[in-house]
Coordinates of N, CA and C in Angstrom, one line a residue:
X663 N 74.3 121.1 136.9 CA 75.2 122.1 136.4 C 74.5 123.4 136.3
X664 N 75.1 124.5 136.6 CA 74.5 126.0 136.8 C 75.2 126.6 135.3
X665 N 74.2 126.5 134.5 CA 74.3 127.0 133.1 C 73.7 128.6 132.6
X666 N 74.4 129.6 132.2 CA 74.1 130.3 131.4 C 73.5 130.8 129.8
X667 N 72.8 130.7 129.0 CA 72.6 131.2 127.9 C 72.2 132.1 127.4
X668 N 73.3 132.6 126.6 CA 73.1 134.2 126.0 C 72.8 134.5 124.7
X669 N 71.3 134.9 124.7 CA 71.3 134.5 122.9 C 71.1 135.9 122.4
X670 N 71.8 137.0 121.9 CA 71.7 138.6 121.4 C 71.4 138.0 119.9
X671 N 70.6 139.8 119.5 CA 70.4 139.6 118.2 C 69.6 140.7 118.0
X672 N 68.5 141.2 116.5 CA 67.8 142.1 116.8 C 66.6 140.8 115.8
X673 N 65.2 140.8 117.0 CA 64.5 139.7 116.2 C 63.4 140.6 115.6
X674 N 63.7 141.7 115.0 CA 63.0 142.7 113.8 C 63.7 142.3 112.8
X675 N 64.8 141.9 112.8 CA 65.8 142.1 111.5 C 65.7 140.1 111.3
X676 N 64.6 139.7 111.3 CA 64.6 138.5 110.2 C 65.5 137.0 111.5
X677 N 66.8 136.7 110.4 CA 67.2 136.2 110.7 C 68.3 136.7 112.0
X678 N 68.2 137.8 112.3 CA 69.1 138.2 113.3 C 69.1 138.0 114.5
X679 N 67.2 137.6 114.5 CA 66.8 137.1 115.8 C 67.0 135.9 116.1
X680 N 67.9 134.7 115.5 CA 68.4 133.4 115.7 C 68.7 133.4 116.9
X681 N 70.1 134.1 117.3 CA 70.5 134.1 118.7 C 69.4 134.0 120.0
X682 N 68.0 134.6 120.1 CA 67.6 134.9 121.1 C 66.4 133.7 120.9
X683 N 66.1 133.3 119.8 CA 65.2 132.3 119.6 C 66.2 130.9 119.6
X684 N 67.5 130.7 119.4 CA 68.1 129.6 119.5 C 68.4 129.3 121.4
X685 N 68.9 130.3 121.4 CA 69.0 130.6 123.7 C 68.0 130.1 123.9
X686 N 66.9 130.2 123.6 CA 65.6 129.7 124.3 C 65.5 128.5 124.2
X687 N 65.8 127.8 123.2 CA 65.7 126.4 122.6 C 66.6 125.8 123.6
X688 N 67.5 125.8 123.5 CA 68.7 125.0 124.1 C 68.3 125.4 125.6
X689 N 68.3 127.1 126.5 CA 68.0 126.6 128.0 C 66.7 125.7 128.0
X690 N 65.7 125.5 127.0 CA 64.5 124.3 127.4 C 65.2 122.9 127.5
X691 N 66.2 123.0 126.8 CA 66.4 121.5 126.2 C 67.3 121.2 127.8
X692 N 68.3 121.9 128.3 CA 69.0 122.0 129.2 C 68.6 121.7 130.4
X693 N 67.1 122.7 130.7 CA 66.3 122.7 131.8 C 65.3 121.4 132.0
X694 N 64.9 120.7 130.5 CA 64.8 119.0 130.8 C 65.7 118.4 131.0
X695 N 66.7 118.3 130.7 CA 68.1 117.5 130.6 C 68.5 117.7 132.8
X696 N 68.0 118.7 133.2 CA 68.0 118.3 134.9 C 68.8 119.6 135.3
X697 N 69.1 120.5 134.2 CA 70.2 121.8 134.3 C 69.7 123.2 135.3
X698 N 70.7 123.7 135.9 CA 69.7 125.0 136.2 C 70.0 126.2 135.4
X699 N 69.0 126.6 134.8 CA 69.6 127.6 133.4 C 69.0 129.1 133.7
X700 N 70.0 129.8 133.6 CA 69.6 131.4 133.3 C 69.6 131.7 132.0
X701 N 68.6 132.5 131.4 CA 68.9 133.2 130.0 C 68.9 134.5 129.8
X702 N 69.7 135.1 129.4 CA 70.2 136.5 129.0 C 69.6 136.8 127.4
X703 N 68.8 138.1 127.1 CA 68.2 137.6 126.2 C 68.7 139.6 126.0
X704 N 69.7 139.6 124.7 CA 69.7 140.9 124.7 C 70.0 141.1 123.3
X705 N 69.8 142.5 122.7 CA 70.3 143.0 121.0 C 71.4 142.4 120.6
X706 N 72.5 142.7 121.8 CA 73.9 142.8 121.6 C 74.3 142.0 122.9
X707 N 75.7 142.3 123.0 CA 76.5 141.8 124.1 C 77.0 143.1 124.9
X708 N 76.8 143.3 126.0 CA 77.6 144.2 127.1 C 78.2 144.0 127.5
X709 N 79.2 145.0 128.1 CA 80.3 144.4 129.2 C 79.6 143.8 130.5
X710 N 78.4 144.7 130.8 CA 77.9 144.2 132.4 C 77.5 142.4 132.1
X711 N 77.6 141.6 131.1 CA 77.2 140.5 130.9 C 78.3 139.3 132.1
X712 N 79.6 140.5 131.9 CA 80.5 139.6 132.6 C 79.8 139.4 133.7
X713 N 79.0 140.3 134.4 CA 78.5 140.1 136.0 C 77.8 138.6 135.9
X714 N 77.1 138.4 135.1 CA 76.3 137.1 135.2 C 76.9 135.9 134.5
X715 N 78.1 136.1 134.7 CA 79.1 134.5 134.3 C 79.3 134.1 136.1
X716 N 79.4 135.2 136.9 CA 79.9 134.9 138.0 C 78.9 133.3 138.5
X717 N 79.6 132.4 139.7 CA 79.1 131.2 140.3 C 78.6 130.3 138.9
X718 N 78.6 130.7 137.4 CA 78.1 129.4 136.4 C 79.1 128.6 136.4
X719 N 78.9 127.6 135.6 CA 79.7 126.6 135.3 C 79.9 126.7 133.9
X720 N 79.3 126.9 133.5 CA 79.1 126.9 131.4 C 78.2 127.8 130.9
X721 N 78.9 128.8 129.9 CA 78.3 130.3 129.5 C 77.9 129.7 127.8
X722 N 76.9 129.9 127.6 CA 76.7 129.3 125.8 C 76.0 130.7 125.6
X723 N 76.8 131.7 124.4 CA 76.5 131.9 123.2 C 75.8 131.6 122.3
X724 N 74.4 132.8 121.8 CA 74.1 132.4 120.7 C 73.8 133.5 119.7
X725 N 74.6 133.3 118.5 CA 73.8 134.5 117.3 C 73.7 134.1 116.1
X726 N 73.6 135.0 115.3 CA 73.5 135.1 114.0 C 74.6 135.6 113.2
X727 N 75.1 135.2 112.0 CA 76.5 135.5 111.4 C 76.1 135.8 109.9
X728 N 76.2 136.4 109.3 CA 76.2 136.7 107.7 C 76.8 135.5 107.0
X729 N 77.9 135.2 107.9 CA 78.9 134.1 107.5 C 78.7 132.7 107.1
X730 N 78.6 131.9 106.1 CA 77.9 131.2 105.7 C 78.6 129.9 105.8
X731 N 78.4 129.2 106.7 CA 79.3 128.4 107.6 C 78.8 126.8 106.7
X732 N 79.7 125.8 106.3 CA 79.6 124.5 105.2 C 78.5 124.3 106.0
X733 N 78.2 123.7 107.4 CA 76.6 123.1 107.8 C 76.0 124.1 108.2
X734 N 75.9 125.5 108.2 CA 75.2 126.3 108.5 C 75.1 126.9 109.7
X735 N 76.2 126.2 110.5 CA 76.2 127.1 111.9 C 77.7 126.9 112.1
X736 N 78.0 127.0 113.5 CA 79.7 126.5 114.0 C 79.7 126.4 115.3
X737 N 80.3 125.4 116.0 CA 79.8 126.0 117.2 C 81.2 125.6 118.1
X738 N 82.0 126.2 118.7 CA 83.2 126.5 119.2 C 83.6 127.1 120.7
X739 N 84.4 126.2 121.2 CA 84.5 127.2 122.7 C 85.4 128.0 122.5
X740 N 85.0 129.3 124.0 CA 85.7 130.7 123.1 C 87.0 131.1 123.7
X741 N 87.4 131.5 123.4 CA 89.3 132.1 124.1 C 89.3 133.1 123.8
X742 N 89.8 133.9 125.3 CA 89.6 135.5 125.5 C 90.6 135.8 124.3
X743 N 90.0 137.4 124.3 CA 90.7 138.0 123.4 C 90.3 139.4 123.6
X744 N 91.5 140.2 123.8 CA 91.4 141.4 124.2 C 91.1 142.8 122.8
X745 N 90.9 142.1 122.2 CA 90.5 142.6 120.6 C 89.1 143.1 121.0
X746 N 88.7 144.6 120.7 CA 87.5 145.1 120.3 C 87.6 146.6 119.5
X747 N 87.1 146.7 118.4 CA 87.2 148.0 117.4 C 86.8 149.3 118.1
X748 N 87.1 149.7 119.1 CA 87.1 151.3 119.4 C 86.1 151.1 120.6
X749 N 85.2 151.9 120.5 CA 83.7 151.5 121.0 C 82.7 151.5 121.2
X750 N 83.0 150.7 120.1 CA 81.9 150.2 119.3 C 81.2 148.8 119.8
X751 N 80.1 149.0 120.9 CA 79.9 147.5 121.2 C 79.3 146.5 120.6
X752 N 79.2 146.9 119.5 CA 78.7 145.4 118.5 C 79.9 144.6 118.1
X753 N 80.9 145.3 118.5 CA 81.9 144.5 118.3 C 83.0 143.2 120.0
X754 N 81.5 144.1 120.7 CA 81.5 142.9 121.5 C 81.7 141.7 121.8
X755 N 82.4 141.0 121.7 CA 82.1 139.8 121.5 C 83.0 138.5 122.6
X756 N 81.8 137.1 122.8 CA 82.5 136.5 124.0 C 84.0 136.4 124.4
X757 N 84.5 136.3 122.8 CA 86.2 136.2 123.8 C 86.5 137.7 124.3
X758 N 85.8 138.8 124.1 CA 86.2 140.1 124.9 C 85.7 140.0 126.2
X759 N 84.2 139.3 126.5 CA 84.4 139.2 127.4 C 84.4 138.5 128.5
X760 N 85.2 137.5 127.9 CA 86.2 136.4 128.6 C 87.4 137.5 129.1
X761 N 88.0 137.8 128.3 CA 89.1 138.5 128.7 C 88.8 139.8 129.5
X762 N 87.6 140.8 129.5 CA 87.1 141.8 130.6 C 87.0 140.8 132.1
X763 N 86.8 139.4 131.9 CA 86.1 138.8 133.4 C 87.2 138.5 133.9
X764 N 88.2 138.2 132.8 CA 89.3 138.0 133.3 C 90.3 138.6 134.0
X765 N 90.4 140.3 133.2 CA 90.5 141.2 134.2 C 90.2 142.1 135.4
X766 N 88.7 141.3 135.8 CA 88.2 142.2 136.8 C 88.4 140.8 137.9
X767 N 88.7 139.6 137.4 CA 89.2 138.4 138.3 C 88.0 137.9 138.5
X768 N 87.2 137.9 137.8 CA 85.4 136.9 137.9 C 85.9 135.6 137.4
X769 N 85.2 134.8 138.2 CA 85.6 133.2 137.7 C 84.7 133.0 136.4
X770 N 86.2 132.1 135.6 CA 85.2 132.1 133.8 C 85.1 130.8 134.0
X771 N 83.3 130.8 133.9 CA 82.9 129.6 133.3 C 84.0 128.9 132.0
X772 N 83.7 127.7 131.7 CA 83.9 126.9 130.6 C 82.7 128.6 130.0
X773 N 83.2 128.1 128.4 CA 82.2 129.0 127.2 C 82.8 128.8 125.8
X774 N 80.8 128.7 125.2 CA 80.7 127.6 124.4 C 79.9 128.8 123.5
X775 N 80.3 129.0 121.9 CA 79.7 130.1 121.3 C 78.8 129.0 120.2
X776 N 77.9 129.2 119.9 CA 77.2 128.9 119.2 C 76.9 129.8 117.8
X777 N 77.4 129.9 116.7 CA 76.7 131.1 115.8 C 76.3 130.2 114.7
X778 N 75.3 130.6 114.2 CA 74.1 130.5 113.1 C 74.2 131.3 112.0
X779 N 74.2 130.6 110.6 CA 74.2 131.6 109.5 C 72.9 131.9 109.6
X780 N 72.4 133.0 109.0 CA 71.5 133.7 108.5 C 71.1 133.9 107.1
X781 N 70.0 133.9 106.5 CA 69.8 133.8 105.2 C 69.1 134.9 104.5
X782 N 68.7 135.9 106.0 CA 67.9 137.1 105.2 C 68.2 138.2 106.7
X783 N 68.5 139.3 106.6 CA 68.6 140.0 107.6 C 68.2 141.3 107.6
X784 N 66.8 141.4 106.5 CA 66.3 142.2 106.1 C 65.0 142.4 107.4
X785 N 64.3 143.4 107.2 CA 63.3 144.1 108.2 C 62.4 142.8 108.4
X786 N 61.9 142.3 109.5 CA 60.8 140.9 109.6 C 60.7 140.3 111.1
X787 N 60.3 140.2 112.0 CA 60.3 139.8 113.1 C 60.0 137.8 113.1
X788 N 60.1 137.3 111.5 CA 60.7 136.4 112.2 C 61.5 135.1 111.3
X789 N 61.8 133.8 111.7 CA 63.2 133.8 111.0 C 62.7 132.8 109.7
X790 N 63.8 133.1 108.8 CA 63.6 132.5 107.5 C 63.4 131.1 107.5
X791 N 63.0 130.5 106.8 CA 62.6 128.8 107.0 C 64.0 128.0 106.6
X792 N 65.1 128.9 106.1 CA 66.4 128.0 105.9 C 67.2 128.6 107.3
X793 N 67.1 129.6 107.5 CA 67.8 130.0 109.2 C 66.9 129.0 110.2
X794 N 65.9 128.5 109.9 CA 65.0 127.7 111.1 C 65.5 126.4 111.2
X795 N 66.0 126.0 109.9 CA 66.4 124.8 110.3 C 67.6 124.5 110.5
X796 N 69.0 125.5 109.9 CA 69.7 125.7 110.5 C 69.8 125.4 111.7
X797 N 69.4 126.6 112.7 CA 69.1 126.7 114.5 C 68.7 125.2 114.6
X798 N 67.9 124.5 113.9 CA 67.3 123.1 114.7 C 68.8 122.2 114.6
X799 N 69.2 122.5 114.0 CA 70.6 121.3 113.0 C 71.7 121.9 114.1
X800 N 71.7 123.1 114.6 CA 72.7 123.5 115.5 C 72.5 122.9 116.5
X801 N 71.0 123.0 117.2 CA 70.4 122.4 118.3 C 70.9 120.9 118.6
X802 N 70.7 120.2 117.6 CA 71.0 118.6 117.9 C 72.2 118.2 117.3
X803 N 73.4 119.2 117.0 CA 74.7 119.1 117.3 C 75.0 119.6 118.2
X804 N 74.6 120.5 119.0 CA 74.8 120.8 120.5 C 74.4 119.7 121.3
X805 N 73.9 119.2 121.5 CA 73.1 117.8 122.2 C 74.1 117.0 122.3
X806 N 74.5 116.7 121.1 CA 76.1 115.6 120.7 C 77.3 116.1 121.1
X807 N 77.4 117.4 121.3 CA 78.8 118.4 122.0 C 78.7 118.2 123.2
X808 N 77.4 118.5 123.8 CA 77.5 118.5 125.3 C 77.6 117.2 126.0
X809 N 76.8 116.3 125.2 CA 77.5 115.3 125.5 C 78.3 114.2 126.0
X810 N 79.4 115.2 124.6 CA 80.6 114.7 124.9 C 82.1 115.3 125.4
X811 N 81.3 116.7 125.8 CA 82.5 117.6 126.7 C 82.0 117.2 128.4
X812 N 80.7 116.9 128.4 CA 80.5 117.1 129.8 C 80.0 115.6 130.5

């Protein structure tokens, strides 16, 4: 399977850097498991991100949420949505651009968002010991998803 992972974030800001340290985790886990994995490793999300869904099969999201989720992460496949606040691109986000790929006619992978609470998102390059285990507990309920979607 020809896999993408996108993990944005800012990994100065503590726990914000989950996303790009969780991406990594999972394309290793992926790229043992026999996958061919690209990883997109950015602050935020772009529109040009749609270019690199093109020929995948499965686009996985990963960040960080303020949002403090009952097991500490969530992990959900995404459905476009033409919703974004002005333009402002931190309000970026995969179902926008599902629905940009969708309008420029790019084939959409399957896409699978992964988000992580965060526990501190104060100034720190690296992540809190309760955001760490979080990401690991995301990790090996991703293992059990993919599993059982693919």
């Amino acid at each position: 399977m020809n896999v993408i992972v996108l993990g944005y974030g800012n990994p100065f800001r503590t726990d914000d850097g989950v996303g790009p340290v969780g991406a990594e985790a999972i394309a290793q886990w992926l790229e043992d498991e026999g996958h061919e994995v690209t990883t997109w490793i950015g602050h935020q999300l772009l529109p040009e991100v749609v270019l690199e869904l093109e020929g995948k099969d499965l686009a996985i999201f990963v960040d960080a949420s303020v949002e403090q989720y009952p097991d500490g992460f969530r992990i959900c496949e995404v459905l476009p949505s033409a919703d974004l606040d002005g333009l402002n691109l931190h309000t970026c986000t995969p179902g926008w651009i599902m629905h940009l790929a969708m309008q420029m006619n790019v084939n959409v992978p399957k896409m699978i968002m992964i988000t992580i609470s965060g526990a501190n998102f104060d100034f720190g390059d690296s992540l809190s010991k309760l955001c760490l285990e979080r990401m690991n507990n995301a990790l090996e309920s991703f293992k059990k998803y993919f599993a059982h979607i693919f």
